[in-house]
Coordinates of C-alpha atoms in Angstrom, one line a residue:
X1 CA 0.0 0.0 0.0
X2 CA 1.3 3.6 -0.8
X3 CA 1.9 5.6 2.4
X4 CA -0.1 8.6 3.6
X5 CA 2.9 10.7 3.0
X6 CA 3.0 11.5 -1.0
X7 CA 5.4 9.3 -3.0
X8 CA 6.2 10.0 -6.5
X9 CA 6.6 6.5 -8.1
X10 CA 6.3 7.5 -11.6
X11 CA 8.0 9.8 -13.5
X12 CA 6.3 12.7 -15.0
X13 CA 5.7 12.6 -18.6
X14 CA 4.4 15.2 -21.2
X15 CA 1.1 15.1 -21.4
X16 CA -0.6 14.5 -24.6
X17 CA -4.2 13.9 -25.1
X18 CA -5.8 11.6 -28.2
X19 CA -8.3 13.6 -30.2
X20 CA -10.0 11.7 -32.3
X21 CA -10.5 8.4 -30.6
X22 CA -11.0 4.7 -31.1
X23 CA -14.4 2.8 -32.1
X24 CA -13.7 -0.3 -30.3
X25 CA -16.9 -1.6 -31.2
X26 CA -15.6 -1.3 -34.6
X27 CA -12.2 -2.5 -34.1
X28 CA -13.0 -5.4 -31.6
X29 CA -16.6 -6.2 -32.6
X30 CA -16.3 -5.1 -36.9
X31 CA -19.5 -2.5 -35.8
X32 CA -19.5 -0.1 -38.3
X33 CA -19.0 3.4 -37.4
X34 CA -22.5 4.1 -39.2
X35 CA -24.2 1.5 -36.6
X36 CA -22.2 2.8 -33.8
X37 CA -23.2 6.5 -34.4
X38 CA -26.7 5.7 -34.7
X39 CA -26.7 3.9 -31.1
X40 CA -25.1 7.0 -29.4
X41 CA -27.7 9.2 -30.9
X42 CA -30.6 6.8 -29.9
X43 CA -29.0 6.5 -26.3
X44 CA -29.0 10.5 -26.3
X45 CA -32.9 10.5 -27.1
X46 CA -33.1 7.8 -24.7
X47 CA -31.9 9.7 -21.9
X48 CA -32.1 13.5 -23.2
X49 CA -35.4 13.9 -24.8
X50 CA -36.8 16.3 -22.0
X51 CA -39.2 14.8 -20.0
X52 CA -42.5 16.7 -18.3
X53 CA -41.4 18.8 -15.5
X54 CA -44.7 18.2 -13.8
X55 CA -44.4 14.8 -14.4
X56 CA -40.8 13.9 -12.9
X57 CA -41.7 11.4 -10.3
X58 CA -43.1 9.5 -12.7
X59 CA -40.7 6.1 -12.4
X60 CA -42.2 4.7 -16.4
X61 CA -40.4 7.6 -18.1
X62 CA -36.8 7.3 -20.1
X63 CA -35.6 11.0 -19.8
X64 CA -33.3 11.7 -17.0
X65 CA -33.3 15.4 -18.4
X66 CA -35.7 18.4 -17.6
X67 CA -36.1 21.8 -18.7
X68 CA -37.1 24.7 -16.0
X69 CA -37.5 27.9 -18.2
X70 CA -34.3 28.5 -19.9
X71 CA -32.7 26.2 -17.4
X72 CA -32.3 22.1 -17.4
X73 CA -31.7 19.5 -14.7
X74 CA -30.6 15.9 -14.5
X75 CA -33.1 14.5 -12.2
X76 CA -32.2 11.3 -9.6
X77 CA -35.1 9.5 -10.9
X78 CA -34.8 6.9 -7.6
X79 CA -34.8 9.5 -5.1
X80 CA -36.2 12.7 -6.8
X81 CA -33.5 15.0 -6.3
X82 CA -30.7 16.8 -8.3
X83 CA -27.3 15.7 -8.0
X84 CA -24.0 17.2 -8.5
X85 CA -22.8 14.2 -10.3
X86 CA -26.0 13.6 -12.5
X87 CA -25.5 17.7 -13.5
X88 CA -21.8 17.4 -14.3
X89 CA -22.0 14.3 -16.0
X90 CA -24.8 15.7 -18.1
X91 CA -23.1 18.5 -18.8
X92 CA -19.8 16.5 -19.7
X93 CA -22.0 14.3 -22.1
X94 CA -23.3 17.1 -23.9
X95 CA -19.8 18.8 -24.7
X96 CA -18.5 15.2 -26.2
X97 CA -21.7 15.2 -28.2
X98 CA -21.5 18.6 -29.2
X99 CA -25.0 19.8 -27.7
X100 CA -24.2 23.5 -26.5
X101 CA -27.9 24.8 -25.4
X102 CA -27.9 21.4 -23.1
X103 CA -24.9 22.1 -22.0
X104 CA -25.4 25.7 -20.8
X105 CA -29.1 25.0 -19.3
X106 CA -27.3 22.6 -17.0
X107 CA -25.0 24.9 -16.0
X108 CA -27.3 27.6 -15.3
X109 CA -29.1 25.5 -13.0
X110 CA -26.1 24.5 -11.5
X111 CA -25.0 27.7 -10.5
X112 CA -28.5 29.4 -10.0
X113 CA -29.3 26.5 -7.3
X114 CA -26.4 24.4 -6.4
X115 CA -23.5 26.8 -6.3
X116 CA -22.9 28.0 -2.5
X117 CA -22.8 32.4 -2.3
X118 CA -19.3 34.2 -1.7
X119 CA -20.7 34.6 1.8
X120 CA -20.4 30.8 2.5
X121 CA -17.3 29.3 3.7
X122 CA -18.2 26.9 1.0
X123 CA -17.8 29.6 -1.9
X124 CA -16.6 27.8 -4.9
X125 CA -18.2 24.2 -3.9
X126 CA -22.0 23.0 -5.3
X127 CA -24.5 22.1 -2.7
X128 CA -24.2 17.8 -4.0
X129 CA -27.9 17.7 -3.3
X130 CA -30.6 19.8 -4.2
X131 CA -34.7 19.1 -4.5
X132 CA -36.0 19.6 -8.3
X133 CA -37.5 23.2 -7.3
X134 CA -33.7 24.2 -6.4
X135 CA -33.6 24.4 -3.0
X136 CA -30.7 22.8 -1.6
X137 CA -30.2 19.7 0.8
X138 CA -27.7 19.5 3.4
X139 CA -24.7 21.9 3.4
X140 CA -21.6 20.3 2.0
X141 CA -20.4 18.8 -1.9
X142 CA -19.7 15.6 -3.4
X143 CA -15.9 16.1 -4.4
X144 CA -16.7 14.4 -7.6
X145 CA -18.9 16.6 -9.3
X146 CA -16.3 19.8 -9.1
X147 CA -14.1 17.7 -11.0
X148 CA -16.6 17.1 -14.0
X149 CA -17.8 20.1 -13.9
X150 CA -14.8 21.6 -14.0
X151 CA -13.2 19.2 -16.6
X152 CA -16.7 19.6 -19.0
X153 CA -16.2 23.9 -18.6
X154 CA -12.3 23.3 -19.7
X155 CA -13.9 21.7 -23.0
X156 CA -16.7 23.3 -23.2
X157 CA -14.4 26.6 -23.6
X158 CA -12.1 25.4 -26.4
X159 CA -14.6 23.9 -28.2
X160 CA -17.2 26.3 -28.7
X161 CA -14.3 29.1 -28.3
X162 CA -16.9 30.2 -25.0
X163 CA -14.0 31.8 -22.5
X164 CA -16.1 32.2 -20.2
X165 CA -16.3 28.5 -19.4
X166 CA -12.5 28.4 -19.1
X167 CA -12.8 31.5 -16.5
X168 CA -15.3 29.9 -14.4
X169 CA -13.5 26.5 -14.6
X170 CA -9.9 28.6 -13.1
X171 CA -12.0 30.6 -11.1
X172 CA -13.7 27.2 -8.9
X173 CA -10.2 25.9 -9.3
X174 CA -8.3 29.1 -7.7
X175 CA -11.3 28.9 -4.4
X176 CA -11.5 25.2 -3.7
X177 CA -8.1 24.9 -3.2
X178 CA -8.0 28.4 -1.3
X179 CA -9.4 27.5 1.6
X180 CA -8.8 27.4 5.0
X181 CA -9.9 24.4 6.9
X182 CA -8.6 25.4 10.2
X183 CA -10.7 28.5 10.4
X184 CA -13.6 27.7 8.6
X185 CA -14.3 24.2 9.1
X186 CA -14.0 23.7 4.5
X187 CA -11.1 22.8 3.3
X188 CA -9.0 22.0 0.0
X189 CA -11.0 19.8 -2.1
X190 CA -7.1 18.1 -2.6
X191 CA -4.9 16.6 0.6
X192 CA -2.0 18.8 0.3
X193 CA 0.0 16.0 1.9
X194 CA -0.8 13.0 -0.2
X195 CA -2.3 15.0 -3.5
X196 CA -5.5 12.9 -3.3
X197 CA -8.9 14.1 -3.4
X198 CA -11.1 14.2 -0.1
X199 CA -14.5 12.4 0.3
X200 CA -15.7 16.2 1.2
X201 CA -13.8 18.7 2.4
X202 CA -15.4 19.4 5.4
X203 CA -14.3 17.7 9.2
X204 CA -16.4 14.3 8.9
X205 CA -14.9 14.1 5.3
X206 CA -11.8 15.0 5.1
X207 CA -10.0 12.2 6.7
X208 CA -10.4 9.8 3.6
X209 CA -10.8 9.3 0.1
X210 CA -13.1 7.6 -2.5
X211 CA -11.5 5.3 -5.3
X212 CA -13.6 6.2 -7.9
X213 CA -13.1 10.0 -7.6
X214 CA -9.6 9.5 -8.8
X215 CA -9.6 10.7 -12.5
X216 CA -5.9 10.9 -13.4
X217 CA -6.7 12.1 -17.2
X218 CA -8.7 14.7 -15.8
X219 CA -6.0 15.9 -13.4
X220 CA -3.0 15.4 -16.4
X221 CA -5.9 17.8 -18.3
X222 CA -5.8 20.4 -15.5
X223 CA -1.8 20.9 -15.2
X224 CA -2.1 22.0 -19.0
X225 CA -5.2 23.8 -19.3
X226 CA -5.5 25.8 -15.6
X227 CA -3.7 29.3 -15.1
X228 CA -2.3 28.2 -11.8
X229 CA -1.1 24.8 -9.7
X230 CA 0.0 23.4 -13.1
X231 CA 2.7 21.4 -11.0
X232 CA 0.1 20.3 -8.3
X233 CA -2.2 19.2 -10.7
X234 CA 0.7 16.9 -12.4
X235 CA 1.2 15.5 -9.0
X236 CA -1.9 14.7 -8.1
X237 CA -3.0 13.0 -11.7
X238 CA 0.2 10.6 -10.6
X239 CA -1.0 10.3 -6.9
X240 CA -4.3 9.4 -7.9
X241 CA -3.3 7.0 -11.0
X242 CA -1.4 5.3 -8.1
X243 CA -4.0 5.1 -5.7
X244 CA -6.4 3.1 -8.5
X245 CA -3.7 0.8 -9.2
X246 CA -3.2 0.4 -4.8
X247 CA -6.6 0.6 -4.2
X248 CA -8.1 -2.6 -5.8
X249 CA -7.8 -5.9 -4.2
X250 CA -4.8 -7.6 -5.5
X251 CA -6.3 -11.1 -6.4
X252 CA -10.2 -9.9 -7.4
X253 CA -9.3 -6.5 -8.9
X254 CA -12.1 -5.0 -6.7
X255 CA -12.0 -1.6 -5.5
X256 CA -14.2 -0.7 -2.2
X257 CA -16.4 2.5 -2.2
X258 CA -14.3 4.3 0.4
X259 CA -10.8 4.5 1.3
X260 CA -8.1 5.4 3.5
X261 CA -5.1 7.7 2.0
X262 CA -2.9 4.6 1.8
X263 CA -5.6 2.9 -0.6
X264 CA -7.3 0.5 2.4
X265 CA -11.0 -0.1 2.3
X266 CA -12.6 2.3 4.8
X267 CA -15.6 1.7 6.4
X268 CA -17.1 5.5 7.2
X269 CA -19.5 5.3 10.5
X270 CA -21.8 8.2 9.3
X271 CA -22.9 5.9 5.7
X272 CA -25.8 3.6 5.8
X273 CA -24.0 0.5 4.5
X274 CA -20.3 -0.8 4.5
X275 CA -19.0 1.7 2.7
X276 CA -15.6 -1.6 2.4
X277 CA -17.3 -2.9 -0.2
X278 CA -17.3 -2.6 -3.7
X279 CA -21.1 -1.5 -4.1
X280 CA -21.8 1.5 -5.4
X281 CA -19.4 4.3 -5.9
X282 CA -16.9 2.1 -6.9
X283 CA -18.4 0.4 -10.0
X284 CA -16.5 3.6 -11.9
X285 CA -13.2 2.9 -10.8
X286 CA -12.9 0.4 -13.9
X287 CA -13.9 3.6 -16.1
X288 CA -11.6 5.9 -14.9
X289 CA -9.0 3.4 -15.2
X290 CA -9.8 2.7 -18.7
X291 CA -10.4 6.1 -19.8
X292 CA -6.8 6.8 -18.4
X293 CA -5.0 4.0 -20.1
X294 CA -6.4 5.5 -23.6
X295 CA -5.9 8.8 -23.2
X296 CA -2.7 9.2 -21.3
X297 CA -0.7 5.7 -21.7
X298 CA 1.1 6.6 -18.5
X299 CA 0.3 3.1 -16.7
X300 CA -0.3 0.9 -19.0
X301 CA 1.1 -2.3 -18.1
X302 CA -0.2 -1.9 -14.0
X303 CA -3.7 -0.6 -15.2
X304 CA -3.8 -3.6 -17.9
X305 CA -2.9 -6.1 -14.8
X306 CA -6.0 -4.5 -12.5
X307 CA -8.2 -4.6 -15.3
X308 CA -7.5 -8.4 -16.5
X309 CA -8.0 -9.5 -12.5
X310 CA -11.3 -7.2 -12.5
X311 CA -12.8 -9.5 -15.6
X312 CA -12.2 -12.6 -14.9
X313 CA -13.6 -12.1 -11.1
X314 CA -16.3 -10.9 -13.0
X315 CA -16.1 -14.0 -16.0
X316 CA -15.8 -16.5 -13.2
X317 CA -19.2 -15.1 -11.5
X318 CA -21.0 -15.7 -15.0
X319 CA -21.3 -11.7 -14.6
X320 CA -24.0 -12.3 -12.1
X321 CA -23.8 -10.3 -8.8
X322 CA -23.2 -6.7 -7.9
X323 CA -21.8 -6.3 -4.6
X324 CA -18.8 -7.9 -2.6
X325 CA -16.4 -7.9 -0.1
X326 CA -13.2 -6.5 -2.1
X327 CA -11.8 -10.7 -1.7
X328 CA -15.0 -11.3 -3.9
X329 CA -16.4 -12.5 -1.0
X330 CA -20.2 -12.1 -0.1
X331 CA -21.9 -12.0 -3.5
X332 CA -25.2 -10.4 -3.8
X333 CA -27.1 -7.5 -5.7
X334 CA -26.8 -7.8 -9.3
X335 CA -24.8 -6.9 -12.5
X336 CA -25.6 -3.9 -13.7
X337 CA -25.5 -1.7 -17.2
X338 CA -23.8 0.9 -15.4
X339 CA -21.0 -2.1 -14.2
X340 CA -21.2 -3.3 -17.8
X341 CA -20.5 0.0 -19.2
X342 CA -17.6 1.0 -16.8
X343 CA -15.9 -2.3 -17.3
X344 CA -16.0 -2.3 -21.0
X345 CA -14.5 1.0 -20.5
X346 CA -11.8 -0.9 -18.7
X347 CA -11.3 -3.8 -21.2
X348 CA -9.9 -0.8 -23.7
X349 CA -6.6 -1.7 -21.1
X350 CA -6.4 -5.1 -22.8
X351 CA -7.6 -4.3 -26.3
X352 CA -3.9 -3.8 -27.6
X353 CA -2.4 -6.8 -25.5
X354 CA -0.3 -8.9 -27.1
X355 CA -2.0 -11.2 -25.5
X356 CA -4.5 -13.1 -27.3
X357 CA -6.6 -14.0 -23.8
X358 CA -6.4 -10.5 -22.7
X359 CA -7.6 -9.3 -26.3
X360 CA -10.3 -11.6 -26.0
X361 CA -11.3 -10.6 -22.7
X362 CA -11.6 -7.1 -23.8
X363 CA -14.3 -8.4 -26.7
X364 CA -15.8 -10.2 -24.4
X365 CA -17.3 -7.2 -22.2
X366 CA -17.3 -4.5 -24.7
X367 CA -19.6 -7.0 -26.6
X368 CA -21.9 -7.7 -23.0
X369 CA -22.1 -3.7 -23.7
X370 CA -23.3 -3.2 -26.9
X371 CA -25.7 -6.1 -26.0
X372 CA -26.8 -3.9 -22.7
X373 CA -30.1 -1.9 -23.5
X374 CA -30.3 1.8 -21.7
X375 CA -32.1 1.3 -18.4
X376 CA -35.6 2.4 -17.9
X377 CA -37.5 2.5 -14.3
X378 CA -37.6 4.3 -10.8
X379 CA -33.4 3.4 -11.0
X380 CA -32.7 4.4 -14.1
X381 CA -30.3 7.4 -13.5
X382 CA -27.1 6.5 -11.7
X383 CA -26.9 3.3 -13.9
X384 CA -28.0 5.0 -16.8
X385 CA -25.2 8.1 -16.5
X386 CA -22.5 5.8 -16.3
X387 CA -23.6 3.7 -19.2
X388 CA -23.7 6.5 -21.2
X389 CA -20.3 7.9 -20.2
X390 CA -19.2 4.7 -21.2
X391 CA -20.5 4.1 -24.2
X392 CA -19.1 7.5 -25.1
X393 CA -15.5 6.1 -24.5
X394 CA -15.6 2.8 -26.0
X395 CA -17.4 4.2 -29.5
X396 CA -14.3 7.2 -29.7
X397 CA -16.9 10.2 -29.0
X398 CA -14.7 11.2 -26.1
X399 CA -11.9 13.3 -26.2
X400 CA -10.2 15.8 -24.2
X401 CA -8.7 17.7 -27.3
X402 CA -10.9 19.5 -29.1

């Protein structure tokens, strides 16, 4: 396990970005781009055709997306609430897809309603919870959705030549890691000691991190693209690049929902389950790892070896159960679309092996996701956002270089 003190174990390439990217349901599967283009754009009517504001409990519709005035939201359909990681994955989804007036609707909701006031300690943060009529939840963020949104404003400014997006983007940067914790009770949304991301930067929070917020491309993405921290930014892409590698079990390839600084499953006493597990949260961590490996090539060879565990835990299970102990342990819940997405996202690791087992692996589970119908239902958000980021990366309509 990597200590808490940060270790640099890698050293620091220049960072390049792939523009136009890979159809691996092409190259693996011999989908043609044609077929492939007309999936994403049914999977964007799917999710994105904007349902009936007055109607948004209802659990039969598809749309996760609804339009207040000249505003939109990206509605939790299980629980009926907005999320800062529904809104900045929408808004990420619609900058790949080229979808501008989306885009900017869900930003304008985001700051109108999520966005805490320069008189909060929490200036700079977004409330991670708010009710569909914008009035906010609790009083802290979900570290996660600052770094989409501020990754999806990055792009959005350089490809729609919009610098206002690239101000606001620097300008949540330059406050969320301005703050002073002792004081104020909110701190950095980074550890300065270990680079890592916090769970929430507030007291019960801060303590401990959360495999799947570690998005190493995104970091790399920052240290050229932000007006300030450039070198922090480097560090932390290869402290948190490091910490998905440590982080997953070393036989199952398993990553729990929470952990500790030095990559140990944490069990936090204020959640509602074990937190230990992989469950929920950590589902992703296969997509981040994936959507690294692609677009940076930094770790290539450890990534590859995670990934190839991850599967065949998942192979040997016949792709049946959800949730376990990181030892694969305790099997129960199901296999998901979201969990068939992310991991397809993963299997682009293996997809240049020289292996032929590891190349057919990868075909293996993109193929289970082109198979995987968008979910409908009272559930069909969480699942259904990461399905869609997903698809995204595996059909080469992602990109961080626009």
């Amino acid at each position: 396990m990597a200590t808490r003190k940060f270790i640099l174990t890698l050293l620091f390439l220049p960072v390049t970005f792939s523009g136009q990217c890979e159809n691996y349901f092409n190259t693996l599967l011999g989908i043609s781009d044609e077929e492939t283009s007309e999936r994403i754009r049914n999977v964007w009517d799917h999710f994105f055709t904007p349902g009936d504001i007055s109607r948004y409990e209802n659990p039969d519709q598809k749309s996760v997306y609804y339009l207040d005035g000249d505003k939109g939201f990206i509605l939790d359909t299980g629980s009926n609430d907005v999320r800062t990681e529904g809104m900045s994955y929408g808004m990420m989804i619609s900058v790949q897809l080229d979808k501008p007036e989306v885009f900017d609707r869900l930003w304008k909701w985001s700051k109108a309603n999520m966005a805490y006031g320069q008189d909060s300690a929490w200036d700079g943060y977004f409330c991670w919870q708010c009710l569909p009529d914008g009035t906010k939840i609790g009083g802290s963020n979900a570290s996660d959705g600052e770094l989409y949104y501020v990754t999806s404003l990055f792009l959005a400014g350089k490809r729609w030549n919009k610098p206002e997006y690239t101000a606001e983007a620097n300008d949540i940067l330059h406050k969320i890691m301005s703050k002073n914790g002792a004081t104020t009770g909110v701190y950095n949304l980074f550890d300065n000691d270990t680079r890592l991301i916090t769970f929430v930067p507030d007291s019960l929070g801060y303590g401990f991190s959360d495999p799947s917020y570690q998005l190493p491309a995104f970091l790399d993405f920052w240290s050229t693209t932000a007006d300030s921290n450039q070198d922090f930014w480097e560090e932390a892409a290869s402290a948190a690049r490091d910490h998905l590698i440590d982080s997953a079990n070393p036989i199952t390839g398993l990553h729990p929902d929470y952990s500790t600084y030095d990559a140990c499953p944490y069990r936090w006493p204020m959640a509602g389950y074990d937190t230990s597990m992989y469950m929920y949260d950590a589902i992703r961590c296969a997509m981040n790892i994936g959507m690294d490996s692609y677009l940076t090539g930094k770790d290539v060879e450890r990534q590859k070896d995670v990934i190839t565990r991850l599967i065949r835990f998942f192979k040997d299970d016949n792709y049946t159960h959800g949730h376990f102990n990181t030892d694969g342990s305790n099997p129960s819940g199901t296999y998901s679309c979201g969990m068939a997405g992310s991991n397809a996202v993963g299997a682009i690791a293996l997809a240049k092996s020289t292996s032929p087992e590891e190349r057919e692996l990868a075909a293996e589970v993109i193929k289970r996701l082109w198979e995987t119908t968008p979910p409908q239902g009272k559930f069909r958000y969480y699942e259904g956002m990461v399905y869609f980021l997903s698809m995204l990366h595996v059909s080469g309509n992602f990109s961080l270089d626009f």
